[in-house]
Structure formats: C-alpha cells, structure tokens
Short mmCIF file of C-alpha atoms and ligand atoms in Angstrom, two decimals:
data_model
loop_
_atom_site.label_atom_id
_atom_site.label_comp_id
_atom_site.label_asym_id
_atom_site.label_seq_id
_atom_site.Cartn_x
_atom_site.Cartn_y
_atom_site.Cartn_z
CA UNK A 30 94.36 81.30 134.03
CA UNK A 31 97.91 81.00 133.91
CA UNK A 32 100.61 83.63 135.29
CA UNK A 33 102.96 85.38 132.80
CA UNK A 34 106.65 86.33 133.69
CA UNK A 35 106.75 90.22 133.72
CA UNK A 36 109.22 90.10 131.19
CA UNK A 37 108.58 91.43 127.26
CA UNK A 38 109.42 88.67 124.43
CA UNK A 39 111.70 89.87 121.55
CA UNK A 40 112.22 88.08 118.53
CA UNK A 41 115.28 88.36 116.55
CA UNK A 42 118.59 90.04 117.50
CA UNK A 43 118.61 92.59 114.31
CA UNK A 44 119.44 96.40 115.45
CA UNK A 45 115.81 96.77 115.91
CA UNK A 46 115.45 93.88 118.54
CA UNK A 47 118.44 94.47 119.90
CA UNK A 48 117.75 98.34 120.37
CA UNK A 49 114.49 97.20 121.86
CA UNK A 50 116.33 94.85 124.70
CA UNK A 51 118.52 97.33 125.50
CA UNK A 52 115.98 100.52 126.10
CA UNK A 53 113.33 98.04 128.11
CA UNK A 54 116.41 96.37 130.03
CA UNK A 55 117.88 99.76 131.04
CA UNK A 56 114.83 100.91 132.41
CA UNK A 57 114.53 97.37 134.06
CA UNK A 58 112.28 95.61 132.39
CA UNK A 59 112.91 91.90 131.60
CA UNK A 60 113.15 90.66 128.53
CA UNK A 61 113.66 87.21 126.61
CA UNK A 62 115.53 87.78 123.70
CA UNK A 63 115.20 85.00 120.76
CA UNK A 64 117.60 84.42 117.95
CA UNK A 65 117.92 81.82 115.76
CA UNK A 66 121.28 82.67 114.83
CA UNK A 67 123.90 81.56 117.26
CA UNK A 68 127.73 82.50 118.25
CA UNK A 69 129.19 80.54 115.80
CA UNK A 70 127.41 82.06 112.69
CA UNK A 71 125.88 85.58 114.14
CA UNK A 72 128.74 87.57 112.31
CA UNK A 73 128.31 85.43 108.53
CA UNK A 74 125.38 87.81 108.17
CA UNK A 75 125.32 89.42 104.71
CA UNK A 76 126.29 93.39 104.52
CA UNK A 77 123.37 95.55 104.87
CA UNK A 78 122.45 98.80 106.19
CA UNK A 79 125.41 100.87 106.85
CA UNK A 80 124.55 104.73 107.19
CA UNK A 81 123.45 105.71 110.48
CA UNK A 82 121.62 109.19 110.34
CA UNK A 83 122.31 111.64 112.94
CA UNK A 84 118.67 111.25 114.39
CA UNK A 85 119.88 107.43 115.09
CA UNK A 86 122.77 108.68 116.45
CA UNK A 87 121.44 110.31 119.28
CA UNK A 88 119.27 106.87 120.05
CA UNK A 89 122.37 105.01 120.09
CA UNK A 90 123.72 107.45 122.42
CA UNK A 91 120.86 107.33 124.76
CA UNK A 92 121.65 103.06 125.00
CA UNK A 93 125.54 103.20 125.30
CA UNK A 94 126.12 101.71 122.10
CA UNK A 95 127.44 105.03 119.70
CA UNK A 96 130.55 105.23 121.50
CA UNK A 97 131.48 101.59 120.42
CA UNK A 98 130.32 101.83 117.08
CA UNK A 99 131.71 105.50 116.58
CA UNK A 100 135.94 104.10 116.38
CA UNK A 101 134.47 101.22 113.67
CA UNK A 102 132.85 103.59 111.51
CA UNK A 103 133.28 106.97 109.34
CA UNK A 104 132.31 110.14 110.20
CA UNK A 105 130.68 111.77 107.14
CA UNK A 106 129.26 115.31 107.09
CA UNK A 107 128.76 115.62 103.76
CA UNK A 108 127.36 113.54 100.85
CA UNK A 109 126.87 113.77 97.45
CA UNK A 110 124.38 114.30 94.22
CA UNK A 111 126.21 113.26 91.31
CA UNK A 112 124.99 113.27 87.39
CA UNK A 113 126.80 110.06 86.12
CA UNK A 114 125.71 110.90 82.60
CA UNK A 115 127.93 114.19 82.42
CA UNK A 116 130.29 112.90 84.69
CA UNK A 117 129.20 116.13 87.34
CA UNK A 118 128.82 116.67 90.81
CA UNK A 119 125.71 117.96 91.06
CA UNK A 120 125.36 118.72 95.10
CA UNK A 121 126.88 118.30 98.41
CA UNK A 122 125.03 118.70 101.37
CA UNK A 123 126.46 119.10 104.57
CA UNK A 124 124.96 117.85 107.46
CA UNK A 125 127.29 121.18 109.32
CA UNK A 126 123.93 122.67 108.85
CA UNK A 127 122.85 120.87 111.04
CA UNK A 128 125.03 122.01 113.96
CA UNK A 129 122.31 123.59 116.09
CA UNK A 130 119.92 120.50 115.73
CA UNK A 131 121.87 118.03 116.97
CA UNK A 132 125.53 116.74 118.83
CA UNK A 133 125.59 114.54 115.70
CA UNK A 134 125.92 116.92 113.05
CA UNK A 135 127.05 113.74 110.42
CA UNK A 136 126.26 110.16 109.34
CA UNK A 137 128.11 107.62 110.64
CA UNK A 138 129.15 104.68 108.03
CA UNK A 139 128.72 101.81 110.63
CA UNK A 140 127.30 98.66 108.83
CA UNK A 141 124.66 96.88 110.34
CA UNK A 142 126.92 93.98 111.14
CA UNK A 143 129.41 96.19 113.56
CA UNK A 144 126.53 97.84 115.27
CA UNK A 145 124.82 93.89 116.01
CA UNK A 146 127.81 92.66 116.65
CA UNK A 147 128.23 95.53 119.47
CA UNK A 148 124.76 95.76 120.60
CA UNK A 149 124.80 91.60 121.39
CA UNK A 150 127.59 92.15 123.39
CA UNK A 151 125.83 94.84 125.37
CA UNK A 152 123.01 92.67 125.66
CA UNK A 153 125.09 89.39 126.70
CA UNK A 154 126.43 91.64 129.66
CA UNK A 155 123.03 92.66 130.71
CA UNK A 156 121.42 91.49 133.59
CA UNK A 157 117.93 92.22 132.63
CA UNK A 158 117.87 90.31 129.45
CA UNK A 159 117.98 86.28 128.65
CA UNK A 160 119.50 85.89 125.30
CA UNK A 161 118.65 82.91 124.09
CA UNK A 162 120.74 81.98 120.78
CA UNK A 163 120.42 79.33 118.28
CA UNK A 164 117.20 79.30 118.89
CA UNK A 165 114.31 79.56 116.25
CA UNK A 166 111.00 81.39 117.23
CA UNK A 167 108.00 78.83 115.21
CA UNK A 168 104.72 80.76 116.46
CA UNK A 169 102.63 82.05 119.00
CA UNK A 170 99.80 82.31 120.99
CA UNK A 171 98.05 85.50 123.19
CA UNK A 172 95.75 86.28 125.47
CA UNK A 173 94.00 89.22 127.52
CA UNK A 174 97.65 89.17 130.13
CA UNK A 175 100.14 87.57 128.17
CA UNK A 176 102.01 85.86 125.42
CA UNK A 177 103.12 82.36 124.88
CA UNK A 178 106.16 81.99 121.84
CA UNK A 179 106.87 78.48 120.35
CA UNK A 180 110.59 78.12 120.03
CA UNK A 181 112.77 75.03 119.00
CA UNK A 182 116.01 75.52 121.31
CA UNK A 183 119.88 74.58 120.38
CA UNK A 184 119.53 70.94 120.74
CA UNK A 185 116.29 70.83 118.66
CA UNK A 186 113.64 70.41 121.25
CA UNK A 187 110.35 72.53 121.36
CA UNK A 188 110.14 75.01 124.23
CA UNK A 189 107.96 77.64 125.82
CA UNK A 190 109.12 80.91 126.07
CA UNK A 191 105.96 83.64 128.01
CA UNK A 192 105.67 87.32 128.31
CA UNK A 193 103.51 89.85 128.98
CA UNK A 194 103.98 91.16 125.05
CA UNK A 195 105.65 89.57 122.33
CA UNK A 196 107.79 92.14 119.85
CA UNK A 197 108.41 91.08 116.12
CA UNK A 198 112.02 92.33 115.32
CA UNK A 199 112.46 89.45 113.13
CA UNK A 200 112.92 91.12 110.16
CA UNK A 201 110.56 91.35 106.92
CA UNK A 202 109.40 87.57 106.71
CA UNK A 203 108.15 87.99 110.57
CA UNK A 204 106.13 84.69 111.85
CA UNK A 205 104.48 87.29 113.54
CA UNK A 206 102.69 89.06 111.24
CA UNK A 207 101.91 86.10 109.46
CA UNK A 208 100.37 84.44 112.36
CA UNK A 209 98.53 87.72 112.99
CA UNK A 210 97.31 87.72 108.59
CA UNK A 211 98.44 91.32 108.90
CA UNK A 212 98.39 91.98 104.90
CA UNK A 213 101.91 94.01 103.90
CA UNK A 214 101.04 96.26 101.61
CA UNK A 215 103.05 97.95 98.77
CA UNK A 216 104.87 96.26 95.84
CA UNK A 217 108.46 94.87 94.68
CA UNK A 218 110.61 96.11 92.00
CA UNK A 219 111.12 94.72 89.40
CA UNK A 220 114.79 94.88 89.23
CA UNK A 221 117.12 93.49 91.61
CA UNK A 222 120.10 95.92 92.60
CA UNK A 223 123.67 94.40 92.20
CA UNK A 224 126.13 95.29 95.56
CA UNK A 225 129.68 95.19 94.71
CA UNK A 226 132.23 95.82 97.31
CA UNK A 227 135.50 96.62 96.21
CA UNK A 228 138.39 97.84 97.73
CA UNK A 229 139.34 100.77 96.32
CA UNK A 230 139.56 104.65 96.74
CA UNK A 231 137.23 106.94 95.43
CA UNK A 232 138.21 110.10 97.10
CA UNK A 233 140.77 110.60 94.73
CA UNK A 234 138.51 110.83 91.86
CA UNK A 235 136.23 113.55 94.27
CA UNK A 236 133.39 111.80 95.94
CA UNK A 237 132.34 111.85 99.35
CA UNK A 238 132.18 108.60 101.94
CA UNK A 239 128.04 108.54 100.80
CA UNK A 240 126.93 109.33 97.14
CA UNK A 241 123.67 109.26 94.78
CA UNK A 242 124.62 109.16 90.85
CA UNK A 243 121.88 110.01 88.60
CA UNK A 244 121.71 108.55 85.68
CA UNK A 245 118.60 107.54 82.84
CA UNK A 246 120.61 104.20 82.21
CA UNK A 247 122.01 102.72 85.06
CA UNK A 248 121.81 104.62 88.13
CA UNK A 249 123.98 103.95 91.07
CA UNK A 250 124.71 104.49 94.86
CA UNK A 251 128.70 104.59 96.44
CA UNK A 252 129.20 104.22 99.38
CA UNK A 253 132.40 104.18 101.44
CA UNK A 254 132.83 101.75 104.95
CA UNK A 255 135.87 101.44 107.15
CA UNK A 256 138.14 98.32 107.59
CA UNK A 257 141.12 96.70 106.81
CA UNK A 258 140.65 96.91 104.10
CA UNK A 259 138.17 99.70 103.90
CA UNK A 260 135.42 98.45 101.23
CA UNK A 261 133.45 101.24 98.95
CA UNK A 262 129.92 99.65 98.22
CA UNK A 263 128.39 100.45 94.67
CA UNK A 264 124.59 99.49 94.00
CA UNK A 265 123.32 99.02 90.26
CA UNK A 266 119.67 97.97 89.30
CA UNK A 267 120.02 95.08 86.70
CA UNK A 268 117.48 94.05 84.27
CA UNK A 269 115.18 91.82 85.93
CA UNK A 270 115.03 89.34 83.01
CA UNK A 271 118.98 88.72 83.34
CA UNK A 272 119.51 85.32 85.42
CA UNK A 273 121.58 85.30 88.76
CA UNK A 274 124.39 83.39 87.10
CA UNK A 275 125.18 85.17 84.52
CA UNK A 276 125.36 89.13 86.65
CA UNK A 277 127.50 87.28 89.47
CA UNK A 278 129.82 85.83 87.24
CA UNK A 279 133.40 87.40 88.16
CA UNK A 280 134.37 88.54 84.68
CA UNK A 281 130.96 90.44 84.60
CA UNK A 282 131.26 92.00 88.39
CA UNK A 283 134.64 93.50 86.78
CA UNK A 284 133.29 94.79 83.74
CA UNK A 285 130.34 96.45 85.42
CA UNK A 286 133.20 98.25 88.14
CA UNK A 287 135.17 98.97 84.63
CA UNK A 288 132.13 100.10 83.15
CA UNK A 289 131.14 102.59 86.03
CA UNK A 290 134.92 103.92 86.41
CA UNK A 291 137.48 103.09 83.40
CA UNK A 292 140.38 102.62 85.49
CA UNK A 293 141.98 100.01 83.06
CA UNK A 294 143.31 97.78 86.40
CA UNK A 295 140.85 95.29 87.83
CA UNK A 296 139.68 96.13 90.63
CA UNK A 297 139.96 94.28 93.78
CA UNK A 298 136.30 93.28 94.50
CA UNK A 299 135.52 91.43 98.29
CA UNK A 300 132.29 90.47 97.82
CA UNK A 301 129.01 90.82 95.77
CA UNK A 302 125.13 90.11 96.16
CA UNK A 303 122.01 90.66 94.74
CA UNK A 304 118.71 91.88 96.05
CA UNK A 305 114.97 92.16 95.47
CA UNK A 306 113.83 95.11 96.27
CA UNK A 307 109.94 95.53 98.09
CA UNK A 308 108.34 98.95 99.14
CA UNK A 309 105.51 97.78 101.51
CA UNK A 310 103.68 98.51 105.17
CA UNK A 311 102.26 96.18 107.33
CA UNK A 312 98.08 97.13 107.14
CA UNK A 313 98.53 97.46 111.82
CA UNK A 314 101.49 97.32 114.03
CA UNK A 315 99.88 96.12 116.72
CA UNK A 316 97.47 93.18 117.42
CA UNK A 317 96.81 92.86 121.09
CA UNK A 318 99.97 91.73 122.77
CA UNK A 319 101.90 91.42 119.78
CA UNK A 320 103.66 94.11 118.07
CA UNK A 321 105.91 94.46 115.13
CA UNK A 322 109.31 96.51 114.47
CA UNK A 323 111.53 97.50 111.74
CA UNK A 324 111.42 95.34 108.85
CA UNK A 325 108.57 92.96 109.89
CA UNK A 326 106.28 96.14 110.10
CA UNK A 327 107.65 97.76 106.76
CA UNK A 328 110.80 97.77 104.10
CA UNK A 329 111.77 99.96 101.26
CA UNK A 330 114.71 100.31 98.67
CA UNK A 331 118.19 101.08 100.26
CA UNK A 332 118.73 104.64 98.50
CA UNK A 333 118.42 107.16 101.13
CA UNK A 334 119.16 104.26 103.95
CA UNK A 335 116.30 104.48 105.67
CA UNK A 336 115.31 101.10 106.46
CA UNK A 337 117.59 100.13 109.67
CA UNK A 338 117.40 104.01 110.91
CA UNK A 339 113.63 103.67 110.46
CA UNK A 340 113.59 100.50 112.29
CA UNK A 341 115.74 102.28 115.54
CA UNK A 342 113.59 104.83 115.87
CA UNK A 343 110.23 102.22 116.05
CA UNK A 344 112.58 100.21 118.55
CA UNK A 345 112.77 103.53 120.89
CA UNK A 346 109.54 104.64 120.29
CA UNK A 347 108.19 101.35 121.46
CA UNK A 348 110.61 100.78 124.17
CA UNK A 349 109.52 103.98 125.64
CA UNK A 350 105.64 103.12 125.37
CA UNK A 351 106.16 99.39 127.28
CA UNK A 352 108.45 101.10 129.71
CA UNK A 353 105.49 103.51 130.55
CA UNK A 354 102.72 100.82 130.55
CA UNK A 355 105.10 98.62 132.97
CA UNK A 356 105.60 101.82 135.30
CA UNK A 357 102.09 102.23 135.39
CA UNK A 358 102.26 105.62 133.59
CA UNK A 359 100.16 104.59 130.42
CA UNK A 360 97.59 102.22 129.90
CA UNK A 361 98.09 99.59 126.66
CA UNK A 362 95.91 101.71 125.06
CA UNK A 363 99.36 103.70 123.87
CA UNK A 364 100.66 101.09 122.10
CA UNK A 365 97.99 102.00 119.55
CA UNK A 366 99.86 105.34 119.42
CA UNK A 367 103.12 103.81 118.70
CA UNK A 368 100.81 102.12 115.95
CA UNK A 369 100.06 106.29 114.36
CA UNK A 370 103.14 107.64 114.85
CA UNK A 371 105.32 104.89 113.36
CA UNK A 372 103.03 104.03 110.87
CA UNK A 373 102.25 107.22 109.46
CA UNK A 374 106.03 107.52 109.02
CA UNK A 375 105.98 104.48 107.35
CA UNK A 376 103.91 105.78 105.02
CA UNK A 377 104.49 109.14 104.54
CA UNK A 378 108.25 109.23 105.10
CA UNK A 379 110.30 106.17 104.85
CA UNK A 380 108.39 104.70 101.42
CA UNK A 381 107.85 107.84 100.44
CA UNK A 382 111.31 109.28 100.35
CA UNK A 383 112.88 106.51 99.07
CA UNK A 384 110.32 105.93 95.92
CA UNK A 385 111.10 109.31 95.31
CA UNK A 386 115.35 109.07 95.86
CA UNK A 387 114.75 106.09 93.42
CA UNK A 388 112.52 108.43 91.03
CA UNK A 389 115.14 110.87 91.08
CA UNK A 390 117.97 108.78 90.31
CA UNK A 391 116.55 106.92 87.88
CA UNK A 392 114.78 109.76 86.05
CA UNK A 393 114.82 109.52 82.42
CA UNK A 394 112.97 112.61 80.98
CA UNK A 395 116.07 115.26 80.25
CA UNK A 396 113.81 118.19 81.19
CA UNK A 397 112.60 116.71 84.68
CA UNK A 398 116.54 115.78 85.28
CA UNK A 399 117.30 119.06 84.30
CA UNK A 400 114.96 120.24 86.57
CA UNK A 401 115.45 117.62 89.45
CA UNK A 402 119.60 118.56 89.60
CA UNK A 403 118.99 122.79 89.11
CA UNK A 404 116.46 122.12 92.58
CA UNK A 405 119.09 119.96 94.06
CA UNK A 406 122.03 122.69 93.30
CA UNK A 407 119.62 125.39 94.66
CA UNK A 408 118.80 123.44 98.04
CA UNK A 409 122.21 122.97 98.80
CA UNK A 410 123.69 126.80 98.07
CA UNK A 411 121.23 128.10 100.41
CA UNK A 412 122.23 127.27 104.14
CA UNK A 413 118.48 127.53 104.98
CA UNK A 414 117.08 125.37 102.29
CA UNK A 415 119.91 122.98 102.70
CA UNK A 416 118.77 123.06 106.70
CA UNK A 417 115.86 122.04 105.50
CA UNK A 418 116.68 119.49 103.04
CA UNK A 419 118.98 117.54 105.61
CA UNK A 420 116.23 117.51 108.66
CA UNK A 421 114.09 115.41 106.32
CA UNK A 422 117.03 113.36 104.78
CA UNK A 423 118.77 112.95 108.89
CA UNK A 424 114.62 111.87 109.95
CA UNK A 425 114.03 114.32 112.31
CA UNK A 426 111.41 116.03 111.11
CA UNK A 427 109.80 112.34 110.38
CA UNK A 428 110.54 112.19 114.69
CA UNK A 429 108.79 115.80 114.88
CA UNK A 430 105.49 114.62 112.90
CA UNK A 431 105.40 111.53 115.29
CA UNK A 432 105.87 113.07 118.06
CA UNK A 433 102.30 115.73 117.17
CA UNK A 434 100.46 112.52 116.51
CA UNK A 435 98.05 111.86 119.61
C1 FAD B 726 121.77 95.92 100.63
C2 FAD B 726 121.00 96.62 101.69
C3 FAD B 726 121.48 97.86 102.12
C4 FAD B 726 120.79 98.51 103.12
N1 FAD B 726 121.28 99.74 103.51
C5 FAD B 726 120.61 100.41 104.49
C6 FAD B 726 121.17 101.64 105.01
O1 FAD B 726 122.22 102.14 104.57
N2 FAD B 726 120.50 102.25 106.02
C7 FAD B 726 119.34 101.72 106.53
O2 FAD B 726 118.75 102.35 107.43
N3 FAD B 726 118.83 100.53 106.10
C8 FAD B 726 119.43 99.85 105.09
N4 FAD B 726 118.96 98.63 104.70
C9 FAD B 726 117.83 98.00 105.40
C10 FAD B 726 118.25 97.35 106.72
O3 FAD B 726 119.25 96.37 106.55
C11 FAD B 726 117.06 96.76 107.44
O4 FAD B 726 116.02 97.72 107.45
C12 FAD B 726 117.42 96.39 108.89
O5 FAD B 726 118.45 95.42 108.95
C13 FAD B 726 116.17 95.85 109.60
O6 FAD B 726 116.48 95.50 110.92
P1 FAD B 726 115.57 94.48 111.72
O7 FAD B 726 116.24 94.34 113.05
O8 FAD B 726 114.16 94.92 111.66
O9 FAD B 726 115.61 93.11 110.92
P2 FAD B 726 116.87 92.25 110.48
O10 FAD B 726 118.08 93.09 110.36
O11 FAD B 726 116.40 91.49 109.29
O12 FAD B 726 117.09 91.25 111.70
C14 FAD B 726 116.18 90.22 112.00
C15 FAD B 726 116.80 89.25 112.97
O13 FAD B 726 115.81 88.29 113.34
C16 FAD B 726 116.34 86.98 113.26
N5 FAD B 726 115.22 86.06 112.97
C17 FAD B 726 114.45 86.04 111.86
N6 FAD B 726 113.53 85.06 111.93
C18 FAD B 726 113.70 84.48 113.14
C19 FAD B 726 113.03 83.40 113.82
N7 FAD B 726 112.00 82.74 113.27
N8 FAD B 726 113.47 83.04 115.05
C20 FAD B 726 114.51 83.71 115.64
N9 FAD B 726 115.17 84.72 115.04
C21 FAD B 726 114.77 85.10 113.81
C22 FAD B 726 117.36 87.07 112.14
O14 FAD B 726 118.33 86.03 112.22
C23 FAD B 726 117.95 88.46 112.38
O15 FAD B 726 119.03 88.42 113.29
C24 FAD B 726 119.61 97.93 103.70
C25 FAD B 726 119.15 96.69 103.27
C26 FAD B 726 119.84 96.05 102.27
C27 FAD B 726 119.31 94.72 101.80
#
C-alpha cells in the first residue's frame, strides 16, 4: 500500500485555492498547490469578481491578505437601486447598519485579479506550501489514505503529485468533478451579459461605487474599481441571437455607453467581454478524498457578486474542517458537513439570491416593478429592515444558517 505525503493537494490558484493554501498552511498543514498558469501570464487573467462583501472581509483578515488588498481597492458603504426607465434612484443601502455586526461595515471594490495577485505572493513566501506553476492538473486517482493527481509540469513531462485529499479550486470546468461524474445541476441563460469598462466618472451624475439599474428593456449593473486610471464596469444582457462580432465591434461598445448615458463625447472604453451566464450546483461536494470549492462546486450570474465571496467562505469552511481532521479533532466524517452547510447555501442562498437580483432587475410587469422598488424604498428607510436587508446581501446570515447545520 503506498505512503501518502501528509500534505493536502490544491488545484488551481483562483481566490478560492489560494484562500484554501493559506488557512491549511497557517495552521501548518502542507500543501501542493497546482496552477497551470505561470508567472509570465498569471496577471493576463480576464476581470472578474470585484466586490468583496464584508463577511469576506473578515476571512481575508483572519489570512493576512485584507490589509494588502484594502490600499488597491474602494471602500464602499453604500450602494445603489436605481430605476433606469425613469431615470430614479430608487434606494441606497448602507452597509453603516451594519456597524455592530462587523469591523467591516462596507464592500471593498478589490477585483479578483488584485486579491490573486496578492494572495500568490503570500503563498510564494510560505513555507508550508509548494506552488507549483505552469503546471496543468490532467486527472486523478484515490484511495481509502490518499490521493494521487496527474499533472504535466513546465517542460511538458507527466508527473505525480500525492496527498492525503485532493481540493478542486479549479474553477467551474473542474477535472475533478468530471472525473468524479458529479452531475452540475441548474441551467444557463440565455443571454450573454456585455462588460464594458470605461474610464469615466459617474459620481458626478449621483451613483454610488456599486449600483443595480432596473429596467424592463435592458437592465444593467455599474460598478466602480480603483486604478490609474480608475475603470467603472457596466454589465448589459444582449440578445442571445446577436453574434459576438457584431456586439464587440467598437462603434457598437460606444453606442451602447451613449445609449446608457447621452454624454455626446465618446467615452474612453479599456476593455470589453462577453459572458455566458450558468446558475448550477454540483449534485455532492465531496467524494471520498476529493472535494470541490467555489466555482467547480457551483456558479451563478454576477448581480449581487456572490460567486468569488461564496467561493471564500467554502475555502474557510473547508480549511477549518481538514485542519481539524489533521489535528485529530474530527474524524473525515466532517467533511460531509462542509458538504450541508456549503451546499445548502448553494442552494438556498447564492442561486437563489441572484435569480432573484436578476428577476428584479429585469422585471417587466409595471405593477410587480412598482411593487418591487416601493419594497426596496421601504427596506432601506427603516434602519431595522435595512439591517436586515444588508446581513443577507453582506452573507452573513447565509454563514449563520451554515453554521446551525449539523
Ligand atoms: C464578469 C464576472 C463578474 C463577476 N463578479 C463577481 C463579483 O463581483 N463578486 C463575486 O463574488 N463573484 C463574481 N464573479 C464570479 C467569480 O469570478 C468566481 O466565482 C470566482 O473567480 C471563482 O473562484 P475560483 O477560485 O473558484 O475559480 P477561478 O477564479 O475560476 O480560478 C480557477 C483557477 O484554477 C486554474 N485551473 C483551472 N484548471 C486547471 C487545471 N486543469 N490545472 C491547473 N490549474 C487549473 C485557473 O487557471 C485559475 O487560476 C464574477 C464572474 C464574472 C464572469
């Protein structure tokens, strides 16, 4: 039978598997790290997740990483509801409400690429972990003590890399879970949502660093991140039998910003993409030895940025179940917990919350909008309702509901 390496096997060096390393290697645990990007094009990555909810906050404060991520991002305590078809503000919520549930009483506009960028070089400095770069994870094999990953290293040769458990943080097309036919359940959207990143400031026409427009025709999400130059982000669903060509054609990225704000000067747009957007769950987390994370275990649309935070908090929760099995505090049989908790806020929270932000965005019936923006306006005059409101929308009391689930 042969020996494993004490040591836990993490693919992919997203936030999630990075998070991950840095809890277990803390604690000191070892861990092999796999990525299959390498130094020379980690930081080409294409913008993603960007708002970090106060609930995340606190996790990134627990690994050392929030005060390095805190002087490249924005503090924002308040964010927006806006009615794009009568040109309103319909709500702002302010996260001061929160003030006696948390340090963090704010999101922090941090894209995913600063905080990856500052969690590898935590991890590069850390003992406890072997980063291995450039280096693509193929498959893998388990058995009752261990894990052995497939990898092809930097100069192209196949390699072993064991473990005593094998983590998916690879993001949603995880190996992983395909190895393991975990079904991922749930369904796409049929239209794609248009990023455009412009540099330009809103404030001056009233919103906040983070708002939701509602609108019946073309709904939309701004979204503010720090630079030089500082960049706003603005999301648009497109119709999904437009081709790719055509939507990222300059002349119609313009006329789409011109379109959403008249300001009769082009504006100065940095960069564009377009997305497919899924809603689905992995059927288990957890299959033996192997376990999945953040995006390989579930995704969801970007409005109410919950993908990346959701992903952190699976990283911790995990982190603090291997930690406990490794001590000799917990038998394995608690990685079937991590399985309920996370899962069930999968489910109940993340895809949820965001088909409903979509819902009510998108909402076309005027009496249900009518309806949808007096709630809204209600919630956020009333500093317990509003309380309320934000512990959802921040995740805690997704953390709470875990944390009763035995
Ligand atoms: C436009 C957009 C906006 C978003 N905005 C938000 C937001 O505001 N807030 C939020 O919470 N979420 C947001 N999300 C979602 C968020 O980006 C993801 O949920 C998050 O990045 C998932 O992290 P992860 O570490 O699980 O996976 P990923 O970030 O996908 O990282 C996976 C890593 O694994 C590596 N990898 C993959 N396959 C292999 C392999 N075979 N071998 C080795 N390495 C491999 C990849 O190179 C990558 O580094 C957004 C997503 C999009 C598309």
């Amino acid at each position: 039978m042969p020996t494993y390496p004490d040591r836990i096997v993490v693919i992919g060096a997203g936030p999630v598997g990075l998070c991950l390393a840095l809890a277990l290697a803390q604690a000191d645990l070892k861990v092999c790290l796999i990525e299959a990007l390498g130094d020379d094009n980690f930081l080409e990555q294409v913008p993603r997740a960007g708002t970090n909810h106060p609930a995340t906050l606190e996790m990134y404060d627990r690994l050392g990483l929030y005060e390095k991520l805190e002087p490249r991002g924005i503090i924002a305590p308040v964010f927006h509801y806006w009615d794009r078809h009568e040109g309103k503000l319909i709500a702002a919520f302010d996260h001061a409400h929160l003030k006696d549930d948390t340090r963090f009483p704010y999101v922090l506009q941090c894209e995913r690429i600063k905080i990856v960028e500052e969690a590898l070089k935590m991890t590069k400095a850390h003992p406890n972990i072997d980063l291995r770069l450039n280096t693509e994870f193929i498959s893998f094999t388990q058995d009752g003590d261990g894990v052995t990953a497939r990898v092809v290293n930097p100069v192209g040769e196949e390699e072993v890399v064991e473990g005593r458990y094998i983590v998916s943080g690879e993001g949603a097309r995880s190996i992983v879970r395909k190895e393991l036919d975990i079904a991922f359940e749930g369904f796409t959207y049929d239209d794609r949502t248009l990023n455009i990143e412009v540099a330009y400031d809103f404030t001056k026409h009233g919103y906040a660093h983070r708002n939701y427009i509602s609108d019946p025709d073309e709904w939309s999400n701004l979204f503010h991140w720090k630079g030089p130059p500082d960049r706003w982000r603005v999301h648009f669903p497109t119709d999904p039998r437009a081709d790719e060509t055509t939507l990222m054609r300059p002349e119609a990225l313009q006329a789409q910003m011109q379109k959403f704000l008249p300001t009769g000067t082009p504006f100065d747009i940095i960069g564009s993409n377009l997305y497919v957007v899924h809603q689905r769950v992995a059927e288990r987390f957890r299959a033996g030895r192997a376990i999945l994370a953040g995006d390989s275990a579930h995704v969801n649309s970007p409005i109410g940025a919950m993908g990346m935070n959701s992903g952190v908090h699976d990283a911790i929760n995990l982190a603090d179940k291997l930690i406990a099995i490794a001590r000799g505090e917990a038998d394995d049989g608690v990685l079937d917990r991590y399985e309920r908790q996370r899962r069930h806020v999968a489910v109940a929270h993340t895809q949820a919350q965001t088909i409903r932000n979509k819902r009510l965005l998108a909402e076309r019936d005027p009496a249900v909008r009518k309806r949808n923006h007096d709630e809204l306006r209600r919630t956020a005059e009333s500093p317990e309702l509003a309380r309320r409101f934000l512990l959802r929308t921040a995740l805690f009391e997704s953390l709470r509901e875990a944390e009763a689930i035995h």
